[in-house]
Amino acid sequence: MVTIYDVPADALIEEVAARLEDRIDEPDWVEFTKSGAGKELPPEQEDFWYVRSASLLRKVAQNEPIGIERLATEYGSKKRGSNRYSVRPGEHEGGSRKLIRTSLQALEDEGLVTTAAGEGRRVSDEGEAFLSEVATEVFEDLDRPELERYA
């Protein structure tokens, strides 16, 4: 049985994002919002919402139970003022908590994530099955000889 740890993260996230496009809806405000306080502009990707949701699902599966504050720290970046000039050393700024919370709520409505009271979010049994199924397909599509020892 192939798990999320047996395949490269970028390939897994890309495939999960493609499947989430059919399952969850993108809010109207996503194209206008920044992904964190350290960013100057919104993301330019067309499928940013689905890629971030897939990434969040993977992070929750790896680090469960995990809360929004810790996820915001992981998705944060250095704030260096403007991109045009740096006048002082950068400080870490957290990622957008609303973006993370809304994405997790959409995954929760779909049945992939559950809330553990007082602990944070966990992946549900359906979410585990979904991720394992996607990981198996990604593993079969990979044409990388260094991963043959997992087969």
mmCIF file of C-alpha atoms in Angstrom:
data_model
loop_
_atom_site.group_PDB
_atom_site.id
_atom_site.type_symbol
_atom_site.label_atom_id
_atom_site.label_comp_id
_atom_site.label_asym_id
_atom_site.label_seq_id
_atom_site.Cartn_x
_atom_site.Cartn_y
_atom_site.Cartn_z
ATOM 1 C CA MET A 1 0.000 0.000 0.000
ATOM 2 C CA VAL A 2 1.409 3.337 -1.068
ATOM 3 C CA THR A 3 1.139 6.262 1.340
ATOM 4 C CA ILE A 4 1.712 9.996 1.033
ATOM 5 C CA TYR A 5 5.270 9.498 2.280
ATOM 6 C CA ASP A 6 6.201 7.260 -0.673
ATOM 7 C CA VAL A 7 5.645 9.784 -3.455
ATOM 8 C CA PRO A 8 7.131 13.226 -4.089
ATOM 9 C CA ALA A 9 5.101 16.022 -2.502
ATOM 10 C CA ASP A 10 4.835 18.164 -5.642
ATOM 11 C CA ALA A 11 3.383 15.344 -7.754
ATOM 12 C CA LEU A 12 0.943 14.366 -5.004
ATOM 13 C CA ILE A 13 -0.250 17.934 -4.424
ATOM 14 C CA GLU A 14 -0.709 18.511 -8.152
ATOM 15 C CA GLU A 15 -2.886 15.407 -8.534
ATOM 16 C CA VAL A 16 -4.916 16.064 -5.368
ATOM 17 C CA ALA A 17 -5.522 19.657 -6.539
ATOM 18 C CA ALA A 18 -6.836 18.395 -9.876
ATOM 19 C CA ARG A 19 -9.279 16.097 -8.084
ATOM 20 C CA LEU A 20 -10.378 18.749 -5.595
ATOM 21 C CA GLU A 21 -11.515 21.024 -8.431
ATOM 22 C CA ASP A 22 -14.543 18.747 -8.849
ATOM 23 C CA ARG A 23 -15.235 18.403 -5.128
ATOM 24 C CA ILE A 24 -14.888 21.860 -3.526
ATOM 25 C CA ASP A 25 -15.888 25.341 -4.648
ATOM 26 C CA GLU A 26 -13.541 28.300 -4.825
ATOM 27 C CA PRO A 27 -14.781 31.412 -2.975
ATOM 28 C CA ASP A 28 -15.251 34.578 -5.011
ATOM 29 C CA TRP A 29 -12.755 36.606 -2.984
ATOM 30 C CA VAL A 30 -9.760 34.283 -3.510
ATOM 31 C CA GLU A 31 -8.475 36.023 -6.622
ATOM 32 C CA PHE A 32 -8.192 39.326 -4.736
ATOM 33 C CA THR A 33 -6.643 38.221 -1.442
ATOM 34 C CA LYS A 34 -2.992 37.902 -0.524
ATOM 35 C CA SER A 35 -1.700 34.593 0.794
ATOM 36 C CA GLY A 36 -0.091 36.231 3.819
ATOM 37 C CA ALA A 37 0.882 39.481 5.492
ATOM 38 C CA GLY A 38 4.406 39.215 4.101
ATOM 39 C CA LYS A 39 3.207 39.283 0.500
ATOM 40 C CA GLU A 40 2.748 42.398 -1.575
ATOM 41 C CA LEU A 41 0.413 40.978 -4.255
ATOM 42 C CA PRO A 42 -2.109 38.136 -4.564
ATOM 43 C CA PRO A 43 -0.931 34.820 -6.082
ATOM 44 C CA GLU A 44 -0.813 34.647 -9.872
ATOM 45 C CA GLN A 45 -1.706 30.956 -10.234
ATOM 46 C CA GLU A 46 -5.101 30.204 -11.769
ATOM 47 C CA ASP A 47 -5.627 27.168 -9.535
ATOM 48 C CA PHE A 48 -4.103 28.627 -6.361
ATOM 49 C CA TRP A 49 -7.116 27.755 -4.173
ATOM 50 C CA TYR A 50 -7.031 24.070 -5.109
ATOM 51 C CA VAL A 51 -3.251 23.783 -4.805
ATOM 52 C CA ARG A 52 -3.343 25.402 -1.338
ATOM 53 C CA SER A 53 -6.231 23.134 -0.283
ATOM 54 C CA ALA A 54 -4.342 20.052 -1.482
ATOM 55 C CA SER A 55 -1.231 21.201 0.335
ATOM 56 C CA LEU A 56 -3.229 21.810 3.518
ATOM 57 C CA LEU A 57 -4.781 18.347 3.293
ATOM 58 C CA ARG A 58 -1.304 16.825 3.004
ATOM 59 C CA LYS A 59 0.039 18.914 5.924
ATOM 60 C CA VAL A 60 -2.889 17.917 8.140
ATOM 61 C CA ALA A 61 -2.346 14.250 7.239
ATOM 62 C CA GLN A 62 1.336 14.481 8.151
ATOM 63 C CA ASN A 63 1.075 16.522 11.358
ATOM 64 C CA GLU A 64 -2.348 15.741 12.802
ATOM 65 C CA PRO A 65 -3.791 17.138 14.988
ATOM 66 C CA ILE A 66 -2.745 20.576 13.819
ATOM 67 C CA GLY A 67 -4.323 23.989 14.338
ATOM 68 C CA ILE A 68 -4.717 27.051 12.167
ATOM 69 C CA GLU A 69 -2.046 29.033 14.031
ATOM 70 C CA ARG A 70 0.623 26.441 13.346
ATOM 71 C CA LEU A 71 -0.446 26.112 9.724
ATOM 72 C CA ALA A 72 -0.284 29.899 9.357
ATOM 73 C CA THR A 73 3.269 29.798 10.684
ATOM 74 C CA GLU A 74 4.223 27.104 8.168
ATOM 75 C CA TYR A 75 2.689 28.996 5.251
ATOM 76 C CA GLY A 76 4.221 32.313 6.288
ATOM 77 C CA SER A 77 7.142 34.157 4.732
ATOM 78 C CA LYS A 78 9.656 36.865 5.484
ATOM 79 C CA LYS A 79 8.319 40.379 5.326
ATOM 80 C CA ARG A 80 10.967 42.678 3.954
ATOM 81 C CA GLY A 81 8.939 45.787 3.339
ATOM 82 C CA SER A 82 8.473 46.420 -0.335
ATOM 83 C CA ASN A 83 9.955 44.320 -3.115
ATOM 84 C CA ARG A 84 11.497 47.440 -4.569
ATOM 85 C CA TYR A 85 13.871 48.205 -1.722
ATOM 86 C CA SER A 86 14.998 46.506 1.450
ATOM 87 C CA VAL A 87 15.863 48.791 4.295
ATOM 88 C CA ARG A 88 16.029 46.396 7.221
ATOM 89 C CA PRO A 89 16.281 42.661 7.907
ATOM 90 C CA GLY A 90 13.172 40.629 7.263
ATOM 91 C CA GLU A 91 10.897 39.299 9.996
ATOM 92 C CA HIS A 92 8.654 36.259 9.747
ATOM 93 C CA GLU A 93 4.994 36.977 9.063
ATOM 94 C CA GLY A 94 2.301 34.327 9.201
ATOM 95 C CA GLY A 95 0.175 33.157 6.306
ATOM 96 C CA SER A 96 -3.435 34.166 5.816
ATOM 97 C CA ARG A 97 -5.503 32.527 8.549
ATOM 98 C CA LYS A 98 -8.789 33.229 6.772
ATOM 99 C CA LEU A 99 -7.528 31.465 3.660
ATOM 100 C CA ILE A 100 -6.429 28.449 5.712
ATOM 101 C CA ARG A 101 -9.624 28.352 7.808
ATOM 102 C CA THR A 102 -11.925 28.628 4.782
ATOM 103 C CA SER A 103 -10.026 25.932 2.919
ATOM 104 C CA LEU A 104 -10.149 23.578 5.902
ATOM 105 C CA GLN A 105 -13.886 24.250 6.282
ATOM 106 C CA ALA A 106 -14.421 23.347 2.624
ATOM 107 C CA LEU A 107 -12.419 20.131 3.117
ATOM 108 C CA GLU A 108 -14.451 19.450 6.263
ATOM 109 C CA ASP A 109 -17.739 19.897 4.380
ATOM 110 C CA GLU A 110 -16.463 17.391 1.836
ATOM 111 C CA GLY A 111 -15.718 14.895 4.618
ATOM 112 C CA LEU A 112 -11.935 14.770 4.171
ATOM 113 C CA VAL A 113 -11.017 16.558 7.429
ATOM 114 C CA THR A 114 -12.562 16.502 10.909
ATOM 115 C CA THR A 115 -12.204 18.807 13.889
ATOM 116 C CA ALA A 116 -10.809 17.334 17.103
ATOM 117 C CA ALA A 117 -12.191 19.370 19.996
ATOM 118 C CA GLY A 118 -9.434 21.440 21.564
ATOM 119 C CA GLU A 119 -6.701 19.833 19.465
ATOM 120 C CA GLY A 120 -7.092 21.012 15.879
ATOM 121 C CA ARG A 121 -7.866 19.312 12.588
ATOM 122 C CA ARG A 122 -7.398 15.640 11.696
ATOM 123 C CA VAL A 123 -7.809 13.742 8.449
ATOM 124 C CA SER A 124 -10.943 11.588 8.421
ATOM 125 C CA ASP A 125 -11.015 7.963 7.301
ATOM 126 C CA GLU A 126 -12.444 9.072 3.973
ATOM 127 C CA GLY A 127 -9.608 11.588 3.637
ATOM 128 C CA GLU A 128 -7.008 8.899 4.368
ATOM 129 C CA ALA A 129 -8.544 6.656 1.702
ATOM 130 C CA PHE A 130 -8.632 9.557 -0.767
ATOM 131 C CA LEU A 131 -4.962 10.423 -0.186
ATOM 132 C CA SER A 132 -3.874 6.773 -0.389
ATOM 133 C CA GLU A 133 -5.762 6.297 -3.640
ATOM 134 C CA VAL A 134 -4.183 9.393 -5.176
ATOM 135 C CA ALA A 135 -0.727 8.414 -3.882
ATOM 136 C CA THR A 136 -1.087 4.970 -5.472
ATOM 137 C CA GLU A 137 -1.981 6.473 -8.848
ATOM 138 C CA VAL A 138 0.842 9.019 -8.649
ATOM 139 C CA PHE A 139 3.293 6.247 -7.758
ATOM 140 C CA GLU A 140 2.193 4.149 -10.725
ATOM 141 C CA ASP A 141 2.565 7.120 -13.093
ATOM 142 C CA LEU A 142 6.045 8.005 -11.845
ATOM 143 C CA ASP A 143 8.860 6.936 -14.086
ATOM 144 C CA ARG A 144 11.694 7.311 -11.611
ATOM 145 C CA PRO A 145 14.163 4.459 -11.102
ATOM 146 C CA GLU A 146 15.193 5.604 -7.593
ATOM 147 C CA LEU A 147 11.653 4.859 -6.338
ATOM 148 C CA GLU A 148 11.594 1.263 -7.576
ATOM 149 C CA ARG A 149 12.624 -0.063 -4.178
ATOM 150 C CA TYR A 150 9.152 0.926 -2.881
ATOM 151 C CA ALA A 151 7.313 -1.151 -5.479
#
